[in-house]
Coordinates of C-alpha atoms in Angstrom, one line a residue:
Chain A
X1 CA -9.1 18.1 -5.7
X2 CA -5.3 18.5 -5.2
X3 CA -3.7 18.4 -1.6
X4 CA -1.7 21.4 -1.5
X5 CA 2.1 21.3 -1.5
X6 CA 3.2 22.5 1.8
X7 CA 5.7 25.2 2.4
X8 CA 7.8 27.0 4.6
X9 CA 10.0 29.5 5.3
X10 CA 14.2 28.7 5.6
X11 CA 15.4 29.3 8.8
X12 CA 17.9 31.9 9.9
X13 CA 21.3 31.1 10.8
X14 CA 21.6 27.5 9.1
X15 CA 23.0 26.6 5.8
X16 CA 21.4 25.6 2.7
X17 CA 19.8 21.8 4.1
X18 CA 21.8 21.9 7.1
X19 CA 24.8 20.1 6.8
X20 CA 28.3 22.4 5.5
X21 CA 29.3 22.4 2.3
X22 CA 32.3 20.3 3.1
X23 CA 30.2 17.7 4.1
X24 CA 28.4 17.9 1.3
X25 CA 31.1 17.6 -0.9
X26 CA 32.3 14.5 0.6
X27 CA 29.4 13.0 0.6
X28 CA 28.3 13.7 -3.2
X29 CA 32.0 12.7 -4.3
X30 CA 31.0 9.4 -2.0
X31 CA 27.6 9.1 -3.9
X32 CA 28.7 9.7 -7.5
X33 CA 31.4 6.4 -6.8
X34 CA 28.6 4.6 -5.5
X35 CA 26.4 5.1 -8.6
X36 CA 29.6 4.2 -10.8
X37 CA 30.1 0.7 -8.9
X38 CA 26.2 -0.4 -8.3
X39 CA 25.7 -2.0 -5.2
X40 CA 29.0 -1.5 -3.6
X41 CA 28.7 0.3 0.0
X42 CA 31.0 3.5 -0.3
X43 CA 32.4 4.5 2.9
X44 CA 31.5 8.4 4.3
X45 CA 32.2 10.7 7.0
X46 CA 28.9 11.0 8.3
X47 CA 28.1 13.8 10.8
X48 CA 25.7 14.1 13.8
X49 CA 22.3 15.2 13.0
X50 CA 19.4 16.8 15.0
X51 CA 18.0 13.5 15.6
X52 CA 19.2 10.2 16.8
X53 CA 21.0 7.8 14.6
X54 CA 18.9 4.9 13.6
X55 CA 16.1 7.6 13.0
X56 CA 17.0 8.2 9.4
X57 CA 20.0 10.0 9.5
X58 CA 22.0 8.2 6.5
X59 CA 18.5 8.8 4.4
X60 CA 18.4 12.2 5.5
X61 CA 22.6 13.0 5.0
X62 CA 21.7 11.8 0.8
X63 CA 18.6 14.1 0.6
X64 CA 20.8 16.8 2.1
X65 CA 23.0 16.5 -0.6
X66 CA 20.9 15.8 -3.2
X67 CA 18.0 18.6 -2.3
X68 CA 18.0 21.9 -4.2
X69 CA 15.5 25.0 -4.2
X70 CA 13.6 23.2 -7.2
X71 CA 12.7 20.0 -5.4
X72 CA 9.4 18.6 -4.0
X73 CA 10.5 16.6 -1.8
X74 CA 7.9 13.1 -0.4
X75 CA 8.8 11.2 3.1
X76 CA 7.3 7.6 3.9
X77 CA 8.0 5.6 6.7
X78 CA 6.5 2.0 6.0
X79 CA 4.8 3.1 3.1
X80 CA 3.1 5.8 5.2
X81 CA 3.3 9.9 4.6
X82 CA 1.9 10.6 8.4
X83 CA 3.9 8.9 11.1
X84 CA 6.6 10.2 13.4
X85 CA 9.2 9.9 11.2
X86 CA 8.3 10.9 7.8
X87 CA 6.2 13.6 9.2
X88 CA 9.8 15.4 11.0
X89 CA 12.0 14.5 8.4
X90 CA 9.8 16.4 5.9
X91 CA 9.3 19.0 8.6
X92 CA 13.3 19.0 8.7
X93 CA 13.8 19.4 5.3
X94 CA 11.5 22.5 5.2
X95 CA 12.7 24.3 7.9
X96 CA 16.4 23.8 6.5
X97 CA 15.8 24.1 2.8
X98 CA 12.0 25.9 2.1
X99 CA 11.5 23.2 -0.6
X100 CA 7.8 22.4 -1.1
X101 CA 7.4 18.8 0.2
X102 CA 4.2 16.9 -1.0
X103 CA 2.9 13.3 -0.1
X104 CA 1.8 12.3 -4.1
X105 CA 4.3 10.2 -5.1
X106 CA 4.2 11.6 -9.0
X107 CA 4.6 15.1 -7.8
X108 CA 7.9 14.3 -5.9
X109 CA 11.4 14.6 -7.2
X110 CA 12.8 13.3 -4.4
X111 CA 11.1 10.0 -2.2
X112 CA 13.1 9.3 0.9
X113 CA 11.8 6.0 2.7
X114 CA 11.8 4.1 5.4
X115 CA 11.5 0.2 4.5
X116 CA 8.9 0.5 1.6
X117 CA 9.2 0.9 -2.3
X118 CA 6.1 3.3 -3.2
X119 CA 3.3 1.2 -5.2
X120 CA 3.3 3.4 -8.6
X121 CA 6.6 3.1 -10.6
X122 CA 9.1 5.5 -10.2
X123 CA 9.9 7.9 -13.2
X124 CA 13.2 8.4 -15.0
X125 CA 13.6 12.2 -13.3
X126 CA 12.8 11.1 -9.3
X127 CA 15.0 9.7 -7.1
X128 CA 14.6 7.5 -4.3
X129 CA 16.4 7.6 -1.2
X130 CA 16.6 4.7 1.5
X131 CA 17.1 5.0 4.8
X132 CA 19.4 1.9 5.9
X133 CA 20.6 0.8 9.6
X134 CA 22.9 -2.1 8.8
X135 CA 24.2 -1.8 4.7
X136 CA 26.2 -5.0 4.9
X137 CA 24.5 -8.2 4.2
X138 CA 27.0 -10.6 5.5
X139 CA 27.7 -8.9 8.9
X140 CA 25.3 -10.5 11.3
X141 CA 27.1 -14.3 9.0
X142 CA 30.7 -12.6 9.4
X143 CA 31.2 -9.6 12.4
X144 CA 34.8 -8.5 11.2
X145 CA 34.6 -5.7 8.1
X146 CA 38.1 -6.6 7.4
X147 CA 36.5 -9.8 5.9
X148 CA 33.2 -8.6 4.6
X149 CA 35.5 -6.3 2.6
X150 CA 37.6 -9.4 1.5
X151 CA 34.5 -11.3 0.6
X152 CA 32.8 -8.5 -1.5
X153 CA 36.4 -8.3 -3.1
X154 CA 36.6 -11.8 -4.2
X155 CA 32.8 -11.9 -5.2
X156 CA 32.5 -14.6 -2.6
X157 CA 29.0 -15.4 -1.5
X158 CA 28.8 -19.0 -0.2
X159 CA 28.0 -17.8 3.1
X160 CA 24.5 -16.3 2.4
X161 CA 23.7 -18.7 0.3
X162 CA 24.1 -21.0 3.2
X163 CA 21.8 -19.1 5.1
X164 CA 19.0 -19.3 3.0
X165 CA 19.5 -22.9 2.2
X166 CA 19.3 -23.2 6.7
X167 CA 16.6 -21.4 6.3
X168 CA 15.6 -24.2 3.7
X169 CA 16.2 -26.9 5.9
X170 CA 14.9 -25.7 9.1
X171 CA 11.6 -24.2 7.5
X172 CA 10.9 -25.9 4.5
X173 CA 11.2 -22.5 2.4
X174 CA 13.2 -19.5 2.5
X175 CA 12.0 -17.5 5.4
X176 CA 13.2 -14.0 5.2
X177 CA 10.7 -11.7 4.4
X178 CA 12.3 -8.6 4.5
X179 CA 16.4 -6.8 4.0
X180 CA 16.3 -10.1 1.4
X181 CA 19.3 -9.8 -0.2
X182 CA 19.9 -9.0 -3.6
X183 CA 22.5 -9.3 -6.2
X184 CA 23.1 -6.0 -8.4
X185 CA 24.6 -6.5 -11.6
X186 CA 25.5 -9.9 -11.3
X187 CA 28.5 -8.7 -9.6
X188 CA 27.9 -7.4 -5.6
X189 CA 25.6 -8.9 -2.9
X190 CA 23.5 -5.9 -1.6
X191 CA 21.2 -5.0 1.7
X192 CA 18.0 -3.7 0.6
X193 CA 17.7 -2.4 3.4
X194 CA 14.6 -3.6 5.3
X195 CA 12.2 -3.5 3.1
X196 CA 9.6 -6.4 2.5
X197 CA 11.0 -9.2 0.2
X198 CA 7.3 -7.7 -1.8
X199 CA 9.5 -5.0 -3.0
X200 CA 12.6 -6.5 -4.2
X201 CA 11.2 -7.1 -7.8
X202 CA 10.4 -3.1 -8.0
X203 CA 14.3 -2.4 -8.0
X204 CA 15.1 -4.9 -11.1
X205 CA 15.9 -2.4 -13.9
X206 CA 13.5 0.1 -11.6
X207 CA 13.8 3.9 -14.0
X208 CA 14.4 6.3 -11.4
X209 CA 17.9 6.6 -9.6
X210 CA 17.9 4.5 -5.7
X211 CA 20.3 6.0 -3.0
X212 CA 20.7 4.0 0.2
X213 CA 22.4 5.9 3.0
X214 CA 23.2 4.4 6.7
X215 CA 24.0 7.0 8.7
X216 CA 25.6 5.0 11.5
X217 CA 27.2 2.7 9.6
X218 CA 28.7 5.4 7.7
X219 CA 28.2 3.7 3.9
X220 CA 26.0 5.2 1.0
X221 CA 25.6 3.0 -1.6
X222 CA 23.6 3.2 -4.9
X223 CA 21.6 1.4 -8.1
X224 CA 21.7 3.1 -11.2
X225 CA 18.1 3.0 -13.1
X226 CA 18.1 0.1 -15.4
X227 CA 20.1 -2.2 -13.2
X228 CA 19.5 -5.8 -12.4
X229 CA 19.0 -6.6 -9.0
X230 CA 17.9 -10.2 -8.4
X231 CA 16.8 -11.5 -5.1
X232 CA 19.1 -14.4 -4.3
X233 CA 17.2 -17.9 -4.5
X234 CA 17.8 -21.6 -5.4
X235 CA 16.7 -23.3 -8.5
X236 CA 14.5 -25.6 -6.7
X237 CA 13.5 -23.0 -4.1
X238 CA 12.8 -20.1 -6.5
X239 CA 12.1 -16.4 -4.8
X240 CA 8.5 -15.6 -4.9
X241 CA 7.1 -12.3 -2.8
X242 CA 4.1 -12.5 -0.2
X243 CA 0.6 -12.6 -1.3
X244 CA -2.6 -12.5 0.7
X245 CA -6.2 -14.3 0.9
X246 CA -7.4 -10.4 1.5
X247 CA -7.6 -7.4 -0.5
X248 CA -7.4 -3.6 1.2
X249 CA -10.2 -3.4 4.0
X250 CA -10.4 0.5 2.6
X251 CA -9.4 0.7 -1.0
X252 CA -10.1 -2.8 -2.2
X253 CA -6.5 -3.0 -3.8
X254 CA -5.4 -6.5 -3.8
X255 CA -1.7 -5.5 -6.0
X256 CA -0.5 -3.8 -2.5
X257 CA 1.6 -4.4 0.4
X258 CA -1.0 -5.1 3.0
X259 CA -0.5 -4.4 6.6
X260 CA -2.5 -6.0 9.4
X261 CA -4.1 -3.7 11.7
X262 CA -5.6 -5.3 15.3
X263 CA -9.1 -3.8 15.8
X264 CA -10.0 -4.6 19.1
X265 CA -9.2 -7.5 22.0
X266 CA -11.3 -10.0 20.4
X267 CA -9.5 -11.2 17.7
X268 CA -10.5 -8.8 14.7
X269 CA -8.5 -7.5 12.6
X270 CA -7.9 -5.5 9.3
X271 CA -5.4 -5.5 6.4
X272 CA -4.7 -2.2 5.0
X273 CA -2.4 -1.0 2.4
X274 CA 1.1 0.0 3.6
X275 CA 1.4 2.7 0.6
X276 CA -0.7 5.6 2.4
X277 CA -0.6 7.6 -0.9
X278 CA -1.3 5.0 -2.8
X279 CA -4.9 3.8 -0.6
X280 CA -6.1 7.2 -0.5
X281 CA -5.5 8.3 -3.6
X282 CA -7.6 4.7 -4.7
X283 CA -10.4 5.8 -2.7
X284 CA -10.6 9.5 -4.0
X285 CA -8.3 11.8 -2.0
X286 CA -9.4 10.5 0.9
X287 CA -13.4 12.5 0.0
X288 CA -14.8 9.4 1.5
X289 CA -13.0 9.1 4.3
X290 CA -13.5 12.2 6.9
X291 CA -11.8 10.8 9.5
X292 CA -8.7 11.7 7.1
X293 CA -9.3 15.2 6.2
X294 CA -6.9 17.4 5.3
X295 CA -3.3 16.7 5.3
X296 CA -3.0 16.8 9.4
X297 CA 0.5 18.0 10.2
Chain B
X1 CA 23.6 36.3 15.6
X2 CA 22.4 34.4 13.0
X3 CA 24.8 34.8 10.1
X4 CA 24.3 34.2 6.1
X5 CA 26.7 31.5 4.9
X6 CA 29.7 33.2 2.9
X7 CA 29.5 34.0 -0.3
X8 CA 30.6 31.9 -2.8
X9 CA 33.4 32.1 -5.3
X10 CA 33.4 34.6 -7.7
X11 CA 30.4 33.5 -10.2
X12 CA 28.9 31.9 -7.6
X13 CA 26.5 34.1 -5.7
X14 CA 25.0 31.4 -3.5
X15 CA 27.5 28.9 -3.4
X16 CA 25.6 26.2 -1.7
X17 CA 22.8 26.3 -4.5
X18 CA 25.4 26.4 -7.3
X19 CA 27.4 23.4 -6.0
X20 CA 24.0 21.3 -5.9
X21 CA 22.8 22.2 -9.4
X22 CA 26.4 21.4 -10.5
X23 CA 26.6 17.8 -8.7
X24 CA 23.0 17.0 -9.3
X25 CA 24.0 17.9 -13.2
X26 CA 26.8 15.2 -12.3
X27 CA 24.5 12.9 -10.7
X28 CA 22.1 12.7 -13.7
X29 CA 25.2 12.3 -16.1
X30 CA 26.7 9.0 -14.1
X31 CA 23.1 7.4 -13.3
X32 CA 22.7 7.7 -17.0
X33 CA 26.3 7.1 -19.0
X34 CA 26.0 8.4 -22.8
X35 CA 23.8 10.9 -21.8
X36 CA 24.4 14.8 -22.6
X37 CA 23.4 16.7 -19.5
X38 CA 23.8 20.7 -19.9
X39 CA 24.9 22.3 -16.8
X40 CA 22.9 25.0 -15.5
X41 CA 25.2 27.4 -14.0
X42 CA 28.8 27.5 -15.4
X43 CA 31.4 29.2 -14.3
X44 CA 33.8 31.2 -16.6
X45 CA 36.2 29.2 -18.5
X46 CA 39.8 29.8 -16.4
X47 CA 43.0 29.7 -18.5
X48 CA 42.2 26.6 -21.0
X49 CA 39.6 24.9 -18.7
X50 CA 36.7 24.8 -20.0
X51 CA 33.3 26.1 -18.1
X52 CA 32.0 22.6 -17.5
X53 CA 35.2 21.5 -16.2
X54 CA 35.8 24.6 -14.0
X55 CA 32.6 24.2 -12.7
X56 CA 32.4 20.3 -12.1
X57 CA 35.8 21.0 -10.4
X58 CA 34.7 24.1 -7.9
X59 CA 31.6 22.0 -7.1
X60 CA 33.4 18.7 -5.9
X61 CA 36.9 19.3 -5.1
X62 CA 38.5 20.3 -1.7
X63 CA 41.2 19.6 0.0
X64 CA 41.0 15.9 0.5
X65 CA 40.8 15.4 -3.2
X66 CA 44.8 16.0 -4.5
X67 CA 44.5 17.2 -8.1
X68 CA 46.3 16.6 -11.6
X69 CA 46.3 19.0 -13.5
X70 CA 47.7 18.9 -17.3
X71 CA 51.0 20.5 -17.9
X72 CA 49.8 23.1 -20.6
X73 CA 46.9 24.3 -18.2
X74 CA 49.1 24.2 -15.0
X75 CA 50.9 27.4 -16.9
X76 CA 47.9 29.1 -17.1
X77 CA 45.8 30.5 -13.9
X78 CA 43.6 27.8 -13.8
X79 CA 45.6 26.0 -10.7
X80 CA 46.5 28.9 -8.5
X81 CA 42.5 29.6 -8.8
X82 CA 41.6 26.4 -8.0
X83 CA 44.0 26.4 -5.2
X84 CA 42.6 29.3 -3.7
X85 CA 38.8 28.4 -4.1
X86 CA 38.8 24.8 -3.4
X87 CA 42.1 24.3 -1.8
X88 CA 42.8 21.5 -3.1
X89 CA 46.6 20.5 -3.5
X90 CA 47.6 20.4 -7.5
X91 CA 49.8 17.1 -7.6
X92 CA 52.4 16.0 -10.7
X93 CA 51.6 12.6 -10.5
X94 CA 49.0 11.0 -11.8
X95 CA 48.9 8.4 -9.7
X96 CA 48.0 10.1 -6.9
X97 CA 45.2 12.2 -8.2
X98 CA 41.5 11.8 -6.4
X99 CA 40.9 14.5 -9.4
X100 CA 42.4 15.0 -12.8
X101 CA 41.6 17.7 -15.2
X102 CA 42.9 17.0 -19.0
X103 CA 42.2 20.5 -20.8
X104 CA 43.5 18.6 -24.6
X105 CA 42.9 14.9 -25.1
X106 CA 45.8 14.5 -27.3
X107 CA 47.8 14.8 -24.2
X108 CA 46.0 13.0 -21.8
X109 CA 48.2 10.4 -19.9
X110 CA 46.7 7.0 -20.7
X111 CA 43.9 6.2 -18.7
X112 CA 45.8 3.4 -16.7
X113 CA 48.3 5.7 -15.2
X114 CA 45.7 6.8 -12.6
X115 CA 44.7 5.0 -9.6
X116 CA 42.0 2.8 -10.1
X117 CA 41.4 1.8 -6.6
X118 CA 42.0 -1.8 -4.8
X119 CA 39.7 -4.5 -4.8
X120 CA 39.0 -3.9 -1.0
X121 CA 37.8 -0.4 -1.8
X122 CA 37.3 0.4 -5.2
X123 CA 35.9 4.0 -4.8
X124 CA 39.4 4.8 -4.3
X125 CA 40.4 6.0 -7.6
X126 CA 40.3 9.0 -9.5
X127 CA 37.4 10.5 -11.5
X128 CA 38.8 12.0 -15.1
X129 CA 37.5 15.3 -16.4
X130 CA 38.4 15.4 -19.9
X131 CA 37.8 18.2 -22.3
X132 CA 36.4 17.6 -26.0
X133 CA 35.5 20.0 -29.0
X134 CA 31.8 19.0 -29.3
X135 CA 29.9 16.1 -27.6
X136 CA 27.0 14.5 -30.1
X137 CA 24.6 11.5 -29.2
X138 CA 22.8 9.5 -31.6
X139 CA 26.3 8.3 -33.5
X140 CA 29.7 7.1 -32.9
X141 CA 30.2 4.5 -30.2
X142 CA 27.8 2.6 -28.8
X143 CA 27.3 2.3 -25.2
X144 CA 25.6 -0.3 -22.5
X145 CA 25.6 -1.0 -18.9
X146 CA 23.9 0.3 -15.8
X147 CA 21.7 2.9 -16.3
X148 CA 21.2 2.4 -20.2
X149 CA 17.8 1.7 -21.0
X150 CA 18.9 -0.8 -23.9
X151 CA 22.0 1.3 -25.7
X152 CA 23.0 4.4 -26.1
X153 CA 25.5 6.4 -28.6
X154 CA 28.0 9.2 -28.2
X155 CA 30.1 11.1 -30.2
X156 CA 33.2 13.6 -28.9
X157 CA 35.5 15.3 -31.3
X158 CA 39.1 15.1 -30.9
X159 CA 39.7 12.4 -28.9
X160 CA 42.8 10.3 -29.7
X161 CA 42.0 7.1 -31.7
X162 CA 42.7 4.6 -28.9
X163 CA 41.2 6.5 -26.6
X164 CA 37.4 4.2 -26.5
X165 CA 39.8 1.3 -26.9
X166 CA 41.2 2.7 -23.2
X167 CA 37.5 2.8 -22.2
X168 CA 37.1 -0.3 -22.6
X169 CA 40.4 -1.6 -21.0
X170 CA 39.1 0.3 -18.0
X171 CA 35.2 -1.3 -18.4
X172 CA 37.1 -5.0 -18.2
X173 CA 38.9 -3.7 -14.7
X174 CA 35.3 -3.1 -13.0
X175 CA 34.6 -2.9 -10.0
X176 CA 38.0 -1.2 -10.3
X177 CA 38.5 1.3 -12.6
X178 CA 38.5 5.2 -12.9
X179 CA 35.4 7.3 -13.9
X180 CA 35.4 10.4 -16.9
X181 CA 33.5 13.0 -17.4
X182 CA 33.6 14.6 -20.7
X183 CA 33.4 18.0 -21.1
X184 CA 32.4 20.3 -23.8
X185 CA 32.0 24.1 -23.2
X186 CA 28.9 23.6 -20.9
X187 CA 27.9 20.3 -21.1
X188 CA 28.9 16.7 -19.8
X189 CA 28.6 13.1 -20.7
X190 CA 29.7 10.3 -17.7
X191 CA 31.7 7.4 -18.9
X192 CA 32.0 5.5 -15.4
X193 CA 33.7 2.3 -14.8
X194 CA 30.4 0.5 -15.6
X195 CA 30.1 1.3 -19.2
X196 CA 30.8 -0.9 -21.9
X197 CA 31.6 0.7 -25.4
X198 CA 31.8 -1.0 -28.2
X199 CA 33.2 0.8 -31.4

């Protein structure tokens, strides 16, 4: 059984994905920069959207750009294809553009997301979009950009590496678990953005084409396929990603980001996988589940 | 009342849908340096700029992007057209081009004479579009870097004998450095900053 691809007229009165073509064409010139100097934050105009800031809009400024009457276009918020968030940015996107959008992750030629990394590898021809609130790694260690800017100039990274080695000393192990930050091609310090320290290992040499946008922050920033990002550890504190005693409570998967879900007031509990997509499609598109149904949008 | 966007450009029925087959055509080509990506719509060839390069040009350039043009093509119609369309001020000095347009390699200026941004902000430097003869893979230099699988090779006709030598010189600036796109009649190969040739 195949979900259907959901479609949708364009509506009047707006341009092609919303945004002018001006805008556009800044923000492309901004993104092809970004791909040419991996992990370096290019700096854009970025423009009021429909929604509040810190709901997407950098993500959602790139797919504008990107998006053409060919795409199929996939939204996840936390792995998932049905909350708030991916559910009216891919309603956005279909209003503005009439591009089929789908929630299979191999069917997709565009993935925008919200703090996850899908659980089946990317191909060569999709690209994946991240939403990002803060792209710089070193602001909440240094507050002025002036010297962020300086210290990404000079390749100078002492200072993070002096946070994980507090985190070291204070914990006993390197306690960030997610926006764990990364060096891409050996040469800048990057902001995942907040994904889970699970999916840092996906974007080493990862095939498909990632696009971070931060829409307040103004910044797009970009890693070409077959780049190295490396999660920043120590020899003797090596990075390793977060396992669990459990498998999926619904699929069984025990390769997947697993979230916990609180069942009641007793103390019980669940862990489910993050990847919606991903869990369903492991236990049959979702035929064995009827409380899921149809695709309910 | 709700209005259609304008028209596009002559060649360009919908320009917004032109534009973003253009710069997704240019987006392939830089995630993936070396590789020969054919453009789907192309504009006509204006003066002695080439489709490709027309078209890479009407797609991205505006009037916050000052562009060089090369002094045989500057004679021709190609700048007044480009003025008109994308507005974009046509500048003599290399150095201050966000844009550059080099319709014969033999008289491209070397590749250090435009701006290849600062260390602060190194997106501030021009992007190349240089036109070739013919654009072959599978022989001739051999490429590596960011978006290169293992290696890659790439051939272009006509380009002056230093001119990979130049490529490199620019690889061995990065993170500064300017990006190229060569063009052939309708297709294009990216050369950014992040590409190392070896020959």
């Amino acid at each position: 059984m195949t979900m259907p691809l959901h479609t949708e007229a364009r509506a009047a009165g707006y341009n092609f994905a919303f945004l002018d073509e001006q805008t556009k064409r800044a923000l492309r010139r901004a993104l092809l920069k970004a791909v040419a100097i991996p992990g370096y934050q290019v700096p854009f105009a970025s423009r009021e959207m429909p929604m509040p800031f810190g709901w997407g809009t950098g993500g959602i400024q790139v797919t504008a750009s990107l998006i053409g009457p060919d795409d199929v276009l996939k939204v996840i918020d936390q792995g998932s294809d049905d909350t708030t968030n991916a559910v009216s940015i891919r309603k956005f996107f279909r209003r503005m553009t009439g591009v089929r959008t789908t929630e299979r992750t191999e069917e997709a030629t565009i993935v925008q997301t919200r703090h996850r990394v899908p659980e089946r590898a990317l191909s060569d021809d999709q690209i994946l979009v991240y939403q990002v609130p803060i792209p710089e790694p070193l602001r909440y260690l240094e507050p002025r950009e002036t010297e962020t800017r300086k210290l990404h100039a000079l390749s100078e990274y002492g200072l993070m590496h002096v946070k994980l080695y507090e985190d070291i000393a204070r914990h006993g192990h390197i306690a960030t678990t997610y926006a764990y930050p990364v060096m891409v091609g050996d040469r800048y310090v990057m902001d995942p953005s907040p994904i889970p320290k699970f999916d840092n290992p996906k974007m080493h040499r990862m095939r498909s084409l990632q696009l971070f946008g931060a829409g307040r922050e103004q910044r797009v920033y970009a890693v070409p396929p077959f780049t190295s990002v490396r999660s920043l550890d120590f020899e003797d504190h090596p990075f390793a990603v977060q396992t669990w005693d459990q498998t999926c409570a619904l699929c069984g998967a025990g390769d997947s980001f697993l979230d916990e879900i609180v069942t009641d007031d007793r103390g019980g509990r669940m862990f489910v996988c993050s990847d919606s997509d991903y869990c369903s499609r492991r236990r049959g598109d979702g035929e064995t589940d009827p409380a899921r149904g149809a695709a309910a949008e | 009342m709700a209005g259609q966007p304008p028209s596009g450009p002559p060649g360009a029925a919908d320009l917004a849908t032109v534009s973003q087959a253009v710069f997704r055509s240019a987006l392939d080509a830089i995630a993936h340096p070396g590789k020969i990506v054919a453009l789907s719509a192309v504009p006509e060839a204006i003066g002695c700029a080439n489709p490709a390069a027309v078209a890479l040009l009407m797609a991205l350039a505006d009037s916050d992007t000052p562009l060089w043009i090369d002094p045989t093509a500057r004679t021709t119609a190609l700048p007044d057209h480009l003025r008109f369309h994308c507005g974009c001020p046509v500048v003599d000095d290399p150095a201050l081009a966000a844009f550059a347009l080099a319709t014969d390699p033999a008289t491209c200026p070397p590749l250090s004479d435009f701006p290849v941004g600062t260390p602060e902000y190194p997106d501030r430097s021009a992007t190349l579009i240089l036109q070739v003869d013919q654009l072959s893979a599978g022989r001739g230099v051999r490429l590596t870097g960011p978006g290169i699988e293992t290696q890659t090779s790439l051939a272009a006709s006509a380009l002056p004998p230093d001119f990979w030598a130049q490529v490199a010189a620019n690889n061995a600036l990065f993170p500064l450095g300017i990006d190229i796109f060569l063009a052939d009649d309708r297709r294009i190969v990216a050369l950014p900053r992040s590409v190392s040739v070896e020959f």
